[in-house]
CSV table of C-alpha atoms in Angstrom, one decimal:
chain,number,residue,atom,x,y,z
R,1191,MET,CA,-0.1,0.1,0.1
R,1192,PRO,CA,1.3,3.8,-0.6
R,1193,SER,CA,3.0,5.3,2.3
R,1194,VAL,CA,1.7,9.0,2.1
R,1195,LEU,CA,3.4,10.6,4.7
R,1196,PRO,CA,3.5,14.1,6.5
R,1197,PHE,CA,6.5,16.1,6.6
R,1198,ARG,CA,8.0,19.4,7.7
R,1199,GLY,CA,7.3,21.8,4.9
R,1200,LEU,CA,9.8,24.6,3.7
R,1201,ARG,CA,7.9,27.7,2.9
R,1202,PHE,CA,8.5,31.3,2.0
R,1203,ALA,CA,8.3,33.6,4.9
R,1204,ALA,CA,6.7,36.5,3.3
R,1205,PRO,CA,3.1,37.4,3.8
R,1206,SER,CA,0.6,35.8,1.5
R,1207,SER,CA,0.4,39.1,-0.3
R,1208,GLU,CA,3.8,38.6,-1.8
R,1209,LEU,CA,3.4,35.0,-3.0
R,1210,GLU,CA,2.2,35.7,-6.4
R,1211,ARG,CA,6.0,37.1,-7.1
R,1212,LEU,CA,7.6,34.0,-5.5
R,1213,VAL,CA,5.9,30.9,-6.7
R,1214,SER,CA,6.3,29.3,-10.3
R,1215,PRO,CA,4.8,26.9,-12.7
R,1216,PRO,CA,6.6,23.6,-12.7
R,1217,TYR,CA,9.9,23.2,-14.8
R,1218,ASP,CA,8.3,21.6,-17.9
R,1219,VAL,CA,5.6,24.0,-18.6
R,1220,ILE,CA,7.7,27.2,-18.5
R,1221,SER,CA,8.2,28.8,-21.8
R,1222,PRO,CA,11.5,30.8,-22.4
R,1223,GLU,CA,9.5,34.2,-22.4
R,1224,GLU,CA,7.8,33.2,-18.9
R,1225,GLU,CA,11.1,32.1,-17.6
R,1226,ALA,CA,12.6,35.7,-18.2
R,1227,GLN,CA,9.6,37.2,-16.4
R,1228,LEU,CA,9.6,35.0,-13.4
R,1229,ARG,CA,13.3,35.8,-12.8
R,1230,ALA,CA,12.7,39.5,-13.1
R,1231,LEU,CA,9.9,39.1,-10.6
R,1232,SER,CA,12.0,38.5,-7.5
R,1233,PRO,CA,15.5,37.0,-6.9
R,1234,HIS,CA,13.6,34.8,-4.4
R,1235,ASN,CA,11.2,33.3,-7.2
R,1236,ALA,CA,11.0,29.6,-7.1
R,1237,ILE,CA,12.4,29.4,-10.5
R,1238,TYR,CA,15.8,29.8,-9.2
R,1239,VAL,CA,15.6,26.5,-7.7
R,1240,GLU,CA,13.1,24.9,-9.8
R,1241,LEU,CA,14.5,25.6,-13.3
R,1242,PRO,CA,18.0,27.2,-12.7
R,1243,THR,CA,20.1,28.6,-15.6
R,1244,ASP,CA,23.9,28.3,-16.2
R,1245,ALA,CA,26.0,31.6,-15.7
R,1246,PRO,CA,27.4,33.0,-19.0
R,1247,GLY,CA,30.4,31.0,-19.9
R,1248,GLU,CA,29.9,28.3,-17.3
R,1249,PRO,CA,28.2,25.3,-18.8
R,1250,GLY,CA,26.7,23.2,-15.9
R,1251,SER,CA,27.0,25.8,-13.3
R,1252,ARG,CA,23.0,26.1,-12.8
R,1253,TYR,CA,23.1,23.3,-10.1
R,1254,ARG,CA,25.6,25.1,-8.0
R,1255,LEU,CA,23.8,28.3,-8.4
R,1256,ALA,CA,20.6,26.6,-7.2
R,1257,VAL,CA,22.2,25.5,-4.1
R,1258,GLU,CA,23.7,29.0,-3.6
R,1259,SER,CA,20.3,30.6,-4.1
R,1260,LEU,CA,18.9,28.1,-1.5
R,1261,ALA,CA,21.7,28.7,1.1
R,1262,THR,CA,21.1,32.4,0.6
R,1263,TRP,CA,17.4,32.2,1.3
R,1264,ARG,CA,18.0,30.3,4.2
R,1265,ARG,CA,20.8,32.8,5.7
R,1266,ASP,CA,18.4,35.6,5.1
R,1267,ARG,CA,15.3,33.7,6.4
R,1268,VAL,CA,13.5,34.0,3.2
R,1269,VAL,CA,12.3,30.5,3.7
R,1270,LYS,CA,11.5,28.7,6.9
R,1271,GLU,CA,10.9,25.3,7.9
R,1272,ASP,CA,7.6,24.5,9.6
R,1273,PRO,CA,8.0,23.1,13.3
R,1274,ARG,CA,6.1,19.8,13.1
R,1275,PRO,CA,5.5,17.3,10.4
R,1276,ALA,CA,2.2,18.1,8.7
R,1277,TYR,CA,-0.2,17.6,5.7
R,1278,TYR,CA,-0.9,20.6,3.7
R,1279,LEU,CA,-4.5,21.1,2.5
R,1280,SER,CA,-4.4,23.0,-0.7
R,1281,GLU,CA,-7.4,24.7,-2.7
R,1282,THR,CA,-7.4,26.2,-6.0
R,1283,GLN,CA,-10.3,28.2,-7.4
R,1284,PHE,CA,-10.1,29.0,-11.3
R,1285,THR,CA,-12.2,29.6,-14.2
R,1286,HIS,CA,-12.3,27.3,-17.2
R,1287,ALA,CA,-14.5,27.5,-20.0
R,1288,GLY,CA,-16.7,30.3,-18.4
R,1289,GLN,CA,-17.2,28.1,-15.3
R,1290,THR,CA,-15.7,28.8,-12.0
R,1291,LEU,CA,-14.0,25.7,-10.4
R,1292,THR,CA,-12.6,24.6,-7.2
R,1293,ARG,CA,-10.1,21.7,-6.8
R,1294,ARG,CA,-8.7,20.5,-3.4
R,1295,ASP,CA,-5.5,18.7,-3.0
R,1296,VAL,CA,-3.3,17.3,-0.1
R,1297,LEU,CA,0.3,17.9,-0.3
R,1298,ALA,CA,2.6,15.1,1.3
R,1299,ALA,CA,5.7,13.2,1.2
R,1300,LEU,CA,5.1,10.0,-0.9
R,1301,ALA,CA,7.5,6.9,-0.4
R,1302,VAL,CA,8.9,6.1,-3.9
R,1303,GLU,CA,8.8,2.4,-5.0
R,1304,PRO,CA,9.3,0.6,-8.4
R,1305,TRP,CA,6.5,0.4,-10.6
R,1306,SER,CA,6.6,-3.2,-10.0
R,1307,THR,CA,5.1,-3.0,-6.7
R,1308,GLY,CA,2.0,-1.5,-8.2
R,1309,THR,CA,1.5,1.0,-5.3
R,1310,VAL,CA,1.9,4.0,-7.7
R,1311,LEU,CA,0.6,3.6,-11.3
R,1312,PRO,CA,2.2,5.4,-14.5
R,1313,HIS,CA,0.1,6.3,-17.7
R,1314,GLU,CA,3.0,7.4,-19.9
R,1315,HIS,CA,6.5,6.9,-20.9
R,1316,THR,CA,9.5,8.9,-20.0
R,1317,MET,CA,12.5,10.4,-21.7
R,1318,PRO,CA,16.2,10.1,-20.5
R,1319,GLY,CA,17.1,13.7,-21.2
R,1320,PRO,CA,14.6,15.5,-18.7
R,1321,LYS,CA,15.5,12.7,-15.9
R,1322,ALA,CA,19.3,13.4,-16.2
R,1323,ASP,CA,18.8,17.1,-15.6
R,1324,ARG,CA,16.1,16.5,-12.8
R,1325,LEU,CA,18.6,14.1,-10.9
R,1326,ALA,CA,21.5,16.4,-11.2
R,1327,LEU,CA,19.6,19.2,-9.7
R,1328,LEU,CA,18.2,16.8,-7.0
R,1329,ARG,CA,21.6,15.5,-6.1
R,1330,ALA,CA,22.8,19.4,-5.8
R,1331,THR,CA,19.8,20.9,-3.9
R,1332,ARG,CA,18.3,17.8,-2.0
R,1333,LEU,CA,14.9,19.7,-2.4
R,1334,ASN,CA,11.7,19.0,-3.9
R,1335,ALA,CA,10.7,22.6,-5.1
R,1336,SER,CA,7.6,21.3,-6.9
R,1337,SER,CA,5.3,18.4,-6.4
R,1338,ILE,CA,4.4,15.4,-8.5
R,1339,TRP,CA,0.5,15.1,-8.9
R,1340,LEU,CA,-1.4,11.9,-8.0
R,1341,LEU,CA,-4.9,10.8,-8.2
R,1342,HIS,CA,-6.6,8.5,-5.8
R,1343,ARG,CA,-9.9,6.8,-6.4
R,1344,GLU,CA,-11.0,6.6,-2.6
R,1345,ARG,CA,-11.9,9.5,-0.6
R,1346,PRO,CA,-10.6,8.6,2.9
R,1347,PRO,CA,-13.0,9.8,5.6
R,1348,ALA,CA,-10.0,11.1,7.5
R,1349,LEU,CA,-9.1,13.6,4.7
R,1350,ALA,CA,-12.8,14.7,4.5
R,1351,GLN,CA,-12.8,15.3,8.1
R,1352,ALA,CA,-9.5,17.4,7.9
R,1353,TRP,CA,-11.3,19.3,5.1
R,1354,ALA,CA,-14.3,20.1,7.2
R,1355,ALA,CA,-12.2,21.2,10.1
R,1356,ALA,CA,-10.2,23.5,7.7
R,1357,ASP,CA,-13.3,25.1,6.4
R,1358,ALA,CA,-14.2,26.2,10.0
R,1359,ARG,CA,-11.0,28.3,10.2
R,1360,LEU,CA,-9.1,30.7,8.3
R,1361,PRO,CA,-6.2,29.4,6.1
R,1362,GLU,CA,-2.4,29.9,7.0
R,1363,VAL,CA,-2.0,31.2,3.1
R,1364,GLU,CA,-4.4,32.9,0.7
R,1365,PHE,CA,-3.2,34.7,-2.4
R,1366,THR,CA,-4.2,35.4,-6.1
R,1367,TRP,CA,-1.9,34.0,-8.8
R,1368,ARG,CA,-2.6,34.1,-12.5
R,1369,GLU,CA,-6.2,34.5,-11.9
R,1370,GLU,CA,-6.3,31.6,-9.6
R,1371,GLN,CA,-7.2,32.0,-6.0
R,1372,HIS,CA,-4.9,29.7,-3.6
R,1373,ARG,CA,-5.7,28.8,-0.1
R,1374,LEU,CA,-3.4,26.5,2.1
R,1375,TRP,CA,-4.0,25.1,5.5
R,1376,VAL,CA,-1.3,23.4,7.7
R,1377,VAL,CA,-2.7,20.3,9.4
R,1378,ASP,CA,-0.2,19.2,12.1
R,1379,ASP,CA,-2.5,18.0,14.8
R,1380,ALA,CA,-1.0,14.7,15.8
R,1381,ALA,CA,-4.4,12.7,15.9
R,1382,ILE,CA,-5.6,14.1,12.6
R,1383,VAL,CA,-2.2,13.5,11.0
R,1384,ALA,CA,-2.1,9.8,12.0
R,1385,ALA,CA,-5.7,9.3,10.8
R,1386,ILE,CA,-4.8,10.7,7.4
R,1387,LYS,CA,-1.6,8.6,7.2
R,1388,ALA,CA,-3.5,5.3,8.2
R,1389,ALA,CA,-6.1,6.0,5.8
R,1390,PHE,CA,-3.8,6.3,2.7
R,1391,ALA,CA,-1.8,3.2,4.0
R,1392,SER,CA,-5.2,1.1,3.9
R,1393,GLY,CA,-6.3,2.6,0.4
R,1394,GLY,CA,-5.7,1.7,-3.0
R,1395,ALA,CA,-3.0,2.4,-5.6
R,1396,LEU,CA,-2.2,5.8,-6.5
R,1397,TYR,CA,-2.2,7.2,-10.2
R,1398,ILE,CA,0.3,9.6,-11.6
R,1399,ALA,CA,-1.5,12.5,-13.4
R,1400,ASP,CA,1.6,14.5,-14.0
R,1401,GLY,CA,5.3,14.2,-13.0
R,1402,HIS,CA,6.5,10.7,-14.3
R,1403,HIS,CA,10.0,12.0,-14.9
R,1404,ARG,CA,10.1,13.3,-11.3
R,1405,TYR,CA,9.1,10.2,-9.7
R,1406,GLU,CA,11.7,8.3,-11.8
R,1407,THR,CA,14.2,10.8,-10.7
R,1408,SER,CA,13.4,10.2,-7.2
R,1409,LEU,CA,13.5,6.5,-7.6
R,1410,ALA,CA,16.9,6.8,-8.9
R,1411,PHE,CA,18.0,9.2,-6.2
R,1412,ALA,CA,16.6,6.8,-3.6
R,1413,SER,CA,18.8,4.0,-4.8
R,1414,GLU,CA,21.9,6.0,-4.6
R,1415,ALA,CA,21.3,8.2,-1.3
R,1416,VAL,CA,18.7,6.5,1.0
R,1417,SER,CA,21.3,5.7,3.4
R,1418,SER,CA,22.9,9.1,3.6
R,1419,VAL,CA,19.9,11.5,3.0
R,1420,PRO,CA,17.1,11.1,5.4
R,1421,GLY,CA,14.4,11.9,2.9
R,1422,ALA,CA,15.9,10.5,-0.2
R,1423,GLY,CA,13.2,7.5,-0.2
R,1424,ALA,CA,10.2,9.8,-0.8
R,1425,THR,CA,9.1,12.9,-3.0
R,1426,LEU,CA,6.8,15.8,-2.5
R,1427,ALA,CA,3.4,15.0,-4.0
R,1428,SER,CA,0.2,16.7,-4.6
R,1429,LEU,CA,-2.7,14.2,-4.3
R,1430,THR,CA,-6.2,14.8,-5.6
R,1431,TRP,CA,-9.5,12.7,-5.5
R,1432,ALA,CA,-10.2,11.2,-9.0
R,1433,GLU,CA,-13.7,12.6,-8.8
R,1434,ASP,CA,-13.0,16.1,-7.6
R,1435,PRO,CA,-15.4,18.2,-9.4
R,1436,GLY,CA,-12.4,20.7,-10.0
R,1437,LEU,CA,-10.2,18.0,-11.6
R,1438,ILE,CA,-9.9,18.6,-15.3
R,1439,ALA,CA,-7.7,17.2,-18.1
R,1440,LEU,CA,-7.2,19.3,-21.3
R,1441,PRO,CA,-6.2,18.0,-24.6
R,1442,THR,CA,-3.1,18.3,-26.5
R,1443,HIS,CA,-3.6,19.0,-30.3
R,1444,ARG,CA,-1.0,17.3,-33.0
R,1445,LEU,CA,0.6,19.4,-35.7
R,1446,LEU,CA,2.5,17.8,-38.6
R,1447,HIS,CA,5.0,19.5,-40.5
R,1448,GLY,CA,6.4,19.3,-43.9
R,1449,LEU,CA,4.1,16.8,-45.4
R,1450,ASP,CA,4.1,16.0,-49.1
R,1451,PRO,CA,2.2,18.7,-50.6
R,1452,SER,CA,0.4,16.1,-52.9
R,1453,LEU,CA,-1.6,14.9,-49.9
R,1454,THR,CA,-4.6,17.2,-50.2
R,1455,LEU,CA,-7.7,17.1,-48.0
R,1456,GLU,CA,-9.5,15.2,-50.9
R,1457,GLU,CA,-6.7,12.7,-51.1
R,1458,GLY,CA,-7.0,12.2,-47.2
R,1459,GLU,CA,-10.6,11.9,-47.3
R,1460,ALA,CA,-10.5,9.1,-49.8
R,1461,ARG,CA,-7.7,7.4,-47.9
R,1462,TRP,CA,-9.5,7.4,-44.6
R,1463,SER,CA,-13.2,7.0,-45.8
R,1464,GLU,CA,-13.2,3.1,-44.5
R,1465,ALA,CA,-12.5,4.5,-41.0
R,1466,PHE,CA,-14.0,7.9,-40.8
R,1467,HIS,CA,-17.3,9.8,-42.0
R,1468,GLY,CA,-16.1,13.5,-42.6
R,1469,GLU,CA,-18.3,16.7,-42.2
R,1470,TYR,CA,-16.7,20.1,-43.2
R,1471,TYR,CA,-17.6,23.6,-42.1
R,1472,PRO,CA,-16.4,26.8,-43.8
R,1473,MET,CA,-13.8,28.7,-42.0
R,1474,TRP,CA,-14.2,32.4,-41.9
R,1475,ASP,CA,-11.6,35.0,-43.2
R,1476,GLY,CA,-8.9,35.2,-40.6
R,1477,ALA,CA,-10.2,32.4,-38.7
R,1478,PRO,CA,-11.5,34.6,-35.7
R,1479,GLY,CA,-11.2,33.2,-32.3
R,1480,GLU,CA,-14.9,32.9,-31.6
R,1481,GLN,CA,-15.3,30.7,-34.6
R,1482,ILE,CA,-12.5,28.3,-33.7
R,1483,ASP,CA,-14.1,28.3,-30.0
R,1484,ALA,CA,-17.6,27.3,-31.5
R,1485,LEU,CA,-16.0,24.6,-33.9
R,1486,MET,CA,-14.3,23.1,-30.6
R,1487,GLN,CA,-17.6,23.1,-29.2
R,1488,GLN,CA,-19.0,21.3,-32.1
R,1489,LEU,CA,-16.1,18.8,-31.8
R,1490,ALA,CA,-17.1,18.2,-28.2
R,1491,SER,CA,-20.6,17.5,-29.1
R,1492,SER,CA,-19.9,15.0,-31.9
R,1493,GLY,CA,-17.3,13.3,-29.7
R,1494,ARG,CA,-20.2,12.4,-27.2
R,1495,SER,CA,-21.7,10.1,-29.7
R,1496,ALA,CA,-18.3,8.6,-31.4
R,1497,PRO,CA,-14.7,9.4,-31.4
R,1498,THR,CA,-14.3,12.4,-33.4
R,1499,PHE,CA,-11.1,14.5,-34.5
R,1500,GLY,CA,-11.1,17.9,-35.9
R,1501,LEU,CA,-8.7,18.5,-39.1
R,1502,TYR,CA,-7.7,21.8,-40.5
R,1503,GLY,CA,-5.1,22.0,-43.4
R,1504,LEU,CA,-3.8,19.8,-46.2
R,1505,GLY,CA,-4.2,22.8,-48.6
R,1506,HIS,CA,-7.7,23.9,-47.7
R,1507,LEU,CA,-7.5,26.9,-45.2
R,1508,ASP,CA,-11.2,27.6,-46.1
R,1509,LEU,CA,-12.6,24.3,-44.3
R,1510,PHE,CA,-12.5,22.7,-40.9
R,1511,GLY,CA,-13.3,19.1,-40.8
R,1512,LEU,CA,-14.8,16.7,-38.2
R,1513,LEU,CA,-13.7,13.1,-38.8
R,1514,GLU,CA,-16.1,10.9,-37.0
R,1515,LEU,CA,-15.1,7.1,-36.6
R,1516,ARG,CA,-17.4,4.8,-38.4
R,1517,GLY,CA,-19.4,2.5,-36.1
R,1518,ARG,CA,-17.5,3.9,-33.1
R,1519,LYS,CA,-14.6,1.4,-33.8
R,1520,ALA,CA,-11.7,1.1,-35.8
R,1521,PRO,CA,-11.3,-1.2,-38.7
R,1522,ASP,CA,-10.4,-4.8,-38.0
R,1523,GLY,CA,-6.5,-5.0,-37.6
R,1524,ALA,CA,-6.1,-1.3,-37.5
R,1525,LEU,CA,-4.9,-1.2,-33.8
R,1526,PRO,CA,-1.9,-2.8,-32.4
R,1527,ALA,CA,-2.7,-6.4,-31.0
R,1528,ASP,CA,-0.6,-6.0,-28.1
R,1529,ARG,CA,-2.4,-3.2,-26.4
R,1530,SER,CA,-5.0,-3.3,-23.8
R,1531,ASP,CA,-8.9,-2.5,-24.5
R,1532,ALA,CA,-8.4,0.6,-22.4
R,1533,TRP,CA,-5.8,1.8,-24.6
R,1534,LYS,CA,-7.7,0.9,-27.7
R,1535,SER,CA,-10.6,3.0,-26.3
R,1536,LEU,CA,-8.9,6.2,-26.2
R,1537,ASP,CA,-9.5,9.0,-28.9
R,1538,VAL,CA,-5.7,9.9,-28.8
R,1539,SER,CA,-4.8,6.2,-29.4
R,1540,LEU,CA,-7.3,6.0,-32.3
R,1541,LEU,CA,-5.7,9.4,-33.8
R,1542,HIS,CA,-2.2,8.0,-33.4
R,1543,SER,CA,-2.9,4.7,-34.9
R,1544,LEU,CA,-5.3,5.6,-37.8
R,1545,LEU,CA,-4.0,9.0,-38.9
R,1546,VAL,CA,-0.8,10.5,-37.2
R,1547,ASP,CA,1.4,7.6,-37.1
R,1548,PRO,CA,1.0,6.5,-40.8
R,1549,LEU,CA,1.5,10.1,-42.0
R,1550,VAL,CA,4.6,10.5,-39.7
R,1551,ALA,CA,6.0,7.0,-41.2
R,1552,GLN,CA,5.1,8.2,-44.8
R,1553,SER,CA,7.1,11.3,-44.5
R,1554,GLY,CA,10.4,9.3,-44.1
R,1555,ARG,CA,11.8,11.7,-41.6
R,1556,PRO,CA,12.5,11.7,-37.9
R,1557,ARG,CA,9.4,11.7,-35.7
R,1558,GLU,CA,10.3,14.8,-33.7
R,1559,GLN,CA,10.9,16.8,-37.0
R,1560,VAL,CA,7.4,16.0,-38.4
R,1561,LEU,CA,5.3,16.0,-35.2
R,1562,SER,CA,4.7,18.7,-32.6
R,1563,TYR,CA,2.1,19.4,-29.9
R,1564,VAL,CA,0.1,22.4,-28.9
R,1565,ARG,CA,-2.4,22.9,-26.2
R,1566,ASP,CA,-4.1,25.9,-27.6
R,1567,ALA,CA,-6.7,25.2,-30.6
R,1568,GLN,CA,-6.2,28.6,-31.7
R,1569,LEU,CA,-2.5,28.4,-32.0
R,1570,ALA,CA,-3.0,24.9,-33.9
R,1571,ILE,CA,-5.0,26.7,-36.4
R,1572,ARG,CA,-2.8,29.6,-36.6
R,1573,ALA,CA,0.2,27.4,-37.1
R,1574,VAL,CA,-1.3,26.0,-40.3
R,1575,ARG,CA,-2.6,29.3,-41.7
R,1576,ASP,CA,1.0,30.6,-41.3
R,1577,GLY,CA,2.3,27.8,-43.2
R,1578,ARG,CA,4.4,26.5,-40.2
R,1579,ALA,CA,2.2,23.1,-40.3
R,1580,SER,CA,0.9,21.2,-43.1
R,1581,VAL,CA,-2.2,20.0,-41.1
R,1582,ALA,CA,-3.5,20.1,-37.4
R,1583,PHE,CA,-5.6,17.3,-35.7
R,1584,LEU,CA,-7.6,18.6,-32.7
R,1585,LEU,CA,-8.7,16.4,-29.9
R,1586,ASN,CA,-11.3,16.2,-27.2
R,1587,PRO,CA,-9.9,15.6,-23.5
R,1588,THR,CA,-9.1,12.1,-22.5
R,1589,PRO,CA,-11.5,11.4,-19.8
R,1590,ILE,CA,-10.1,10.9,-16.2
R,1591,SER,CA,-11.6,7.4,-16.1
R,1592,GLY,CA,-9.7,6.5,-19.3
R,1593,VAL,CA,-6.4,7.6,-17.9
R,1594,LEU,CA,-7.0,5.4,-14.7
R,1595,ALA,CA,-8.1,2.4,-16.9
R,1596,VAL,CA,-4.9,2.4,-18.8
R,1597,ALA,CA,-2.8,2.5,-15.6
R,1598,ASP,CA,-4.9,-0.3,-14.3
R,1599,ALA,CA,-4.1,-2.2,-17.3
R,1600,HIS,CA,-0.4,-1.5,-16.9
R,1601,ASP,CA,-0.3,0.2,-20.1
R,1602,ARG,CA,1.0,3.4,-21.4
R,1603,MET,CA,-0.7,6.2,-23.3
R,1604,PRO,CA,0.7,7.9,-26.5
R,1605,GLU,CA,2.8,10.9,-25.5
R,1606,LYS,CA,1.3,14.1,-24.6
R,1607,SER,CA,-2.1,12.6,-24.1
R,1608,THR,CA,-3.2,14.6,-20.9
R,1609,PHE,CA,-2.7,18.1,-19.7
R,1610,PHE,CA,-4.0,18.3,-15.9
R,1611,HIS,CA,-4.8,22.0,-15.4
R,1612,PRO,CA,-4.1,24.0,-13.5
R,1613,LYS,CA,-0.7,22.7,-12.2
R,1614,PRO,CA,0.0,22.9,-8.5
R,1615,PRO,CA,2.5,25.8,-8.2
R,1616,ALA,CA,6.3,25.2,-7.4
R,1617,GLY,CA,7.5,27.0,-4.2
R,1618,LEU,CA,4.0,26.8,-2.4
R,1619,VAL,CA,5.4,24.3,0.0
R,1620,MET,CA,8.9,22.7,-0.7
R,1621,ARG,CA,10.5,19.7,0.9
R,1622,ASP,CA,13.9,19.5,2.2
R,1623,LEU,CA,15.2,15.9,1.7
R,1624,ALA,CA,18.0,16.4,4.3
R,1625,ALA,CA,15.6,17.4,7.0
């Protein structure tokens, strides 16, 4: 069973009103432009330990600089360690698609164990590059500045009781960041802490929503440092009930670049007619945002009855296509036989097997040169209109239940299948592995 443990959080000593200048997104969703903006906000912004950069002319110096930043913050009492092990209840209120949503998480230390134990289940593969960087940073700082993000199927009564008690008092932290309202309660009462710990210990497996690279990095660090670093056997985790009404996963759309110009929309429709029925809508001049939003709503509506994909490009900038899977199932033999039924049921799996992967293979070029990803549908359309992409394939979100089912089947989803939103910020509560 998973070990979800209390810990002594390392937090910024500044008042809540200043935290909007100090927290940052996790390292893997920060653009270069945003990175510069975060560094300019404050020399104490969490980005300095979450995503450090090399000094000019000093390759590899970023890890040393992160250590120096952390030491300076400690010396100047910019950060402080809480006096007792605690769980941290975190509430995020945000707006999505015109609705105000609230998500509730609990921050804890999660004991890391090999995937083979089944206590924590992944849903995607990892790449060696990000893990090497994260491991070098972890070795240097011995700090978790950002959390991995996990889902749990059960709703432990002890956790519900802790939230009820939190609702009856003011939070320790309350601030607005990027139009999100964040509130944080510190739960360090010994009886409540023991009850939460026992509830998770007797519960089921946990599912990684976001942070596969950080989890595997923590596993690697534990294997080499568990005897010398007290907290090396665990990592910082944010845990969310899988049925939380504020939990959402957004789609990541696909762009294909440099396809053979002879592949027109007419040719594609003929090629895919056995698997898909196509409907086409005129695209207005300039592809205004409100029309793209309306087309995405139509994609969502069609997707409720059968797997459906948006298509834009292939020589036609005046049409937007909806490709609906005929009979709600792929043609016989079109999907990999060694994949689970859960995998085969996903829109993103069908898109890759029937459309994206064959086009990438036909190009004869490396995958990374042909395929890219974008989360914003308007940016996807713009890339085609500007000539930077040959075609955009647009997706509906992968349901949370589909993510869990693939993990339960010990299968892995295609890359960039989910984007859980909004991410827990780095720096809200950090974890010192040496404490």
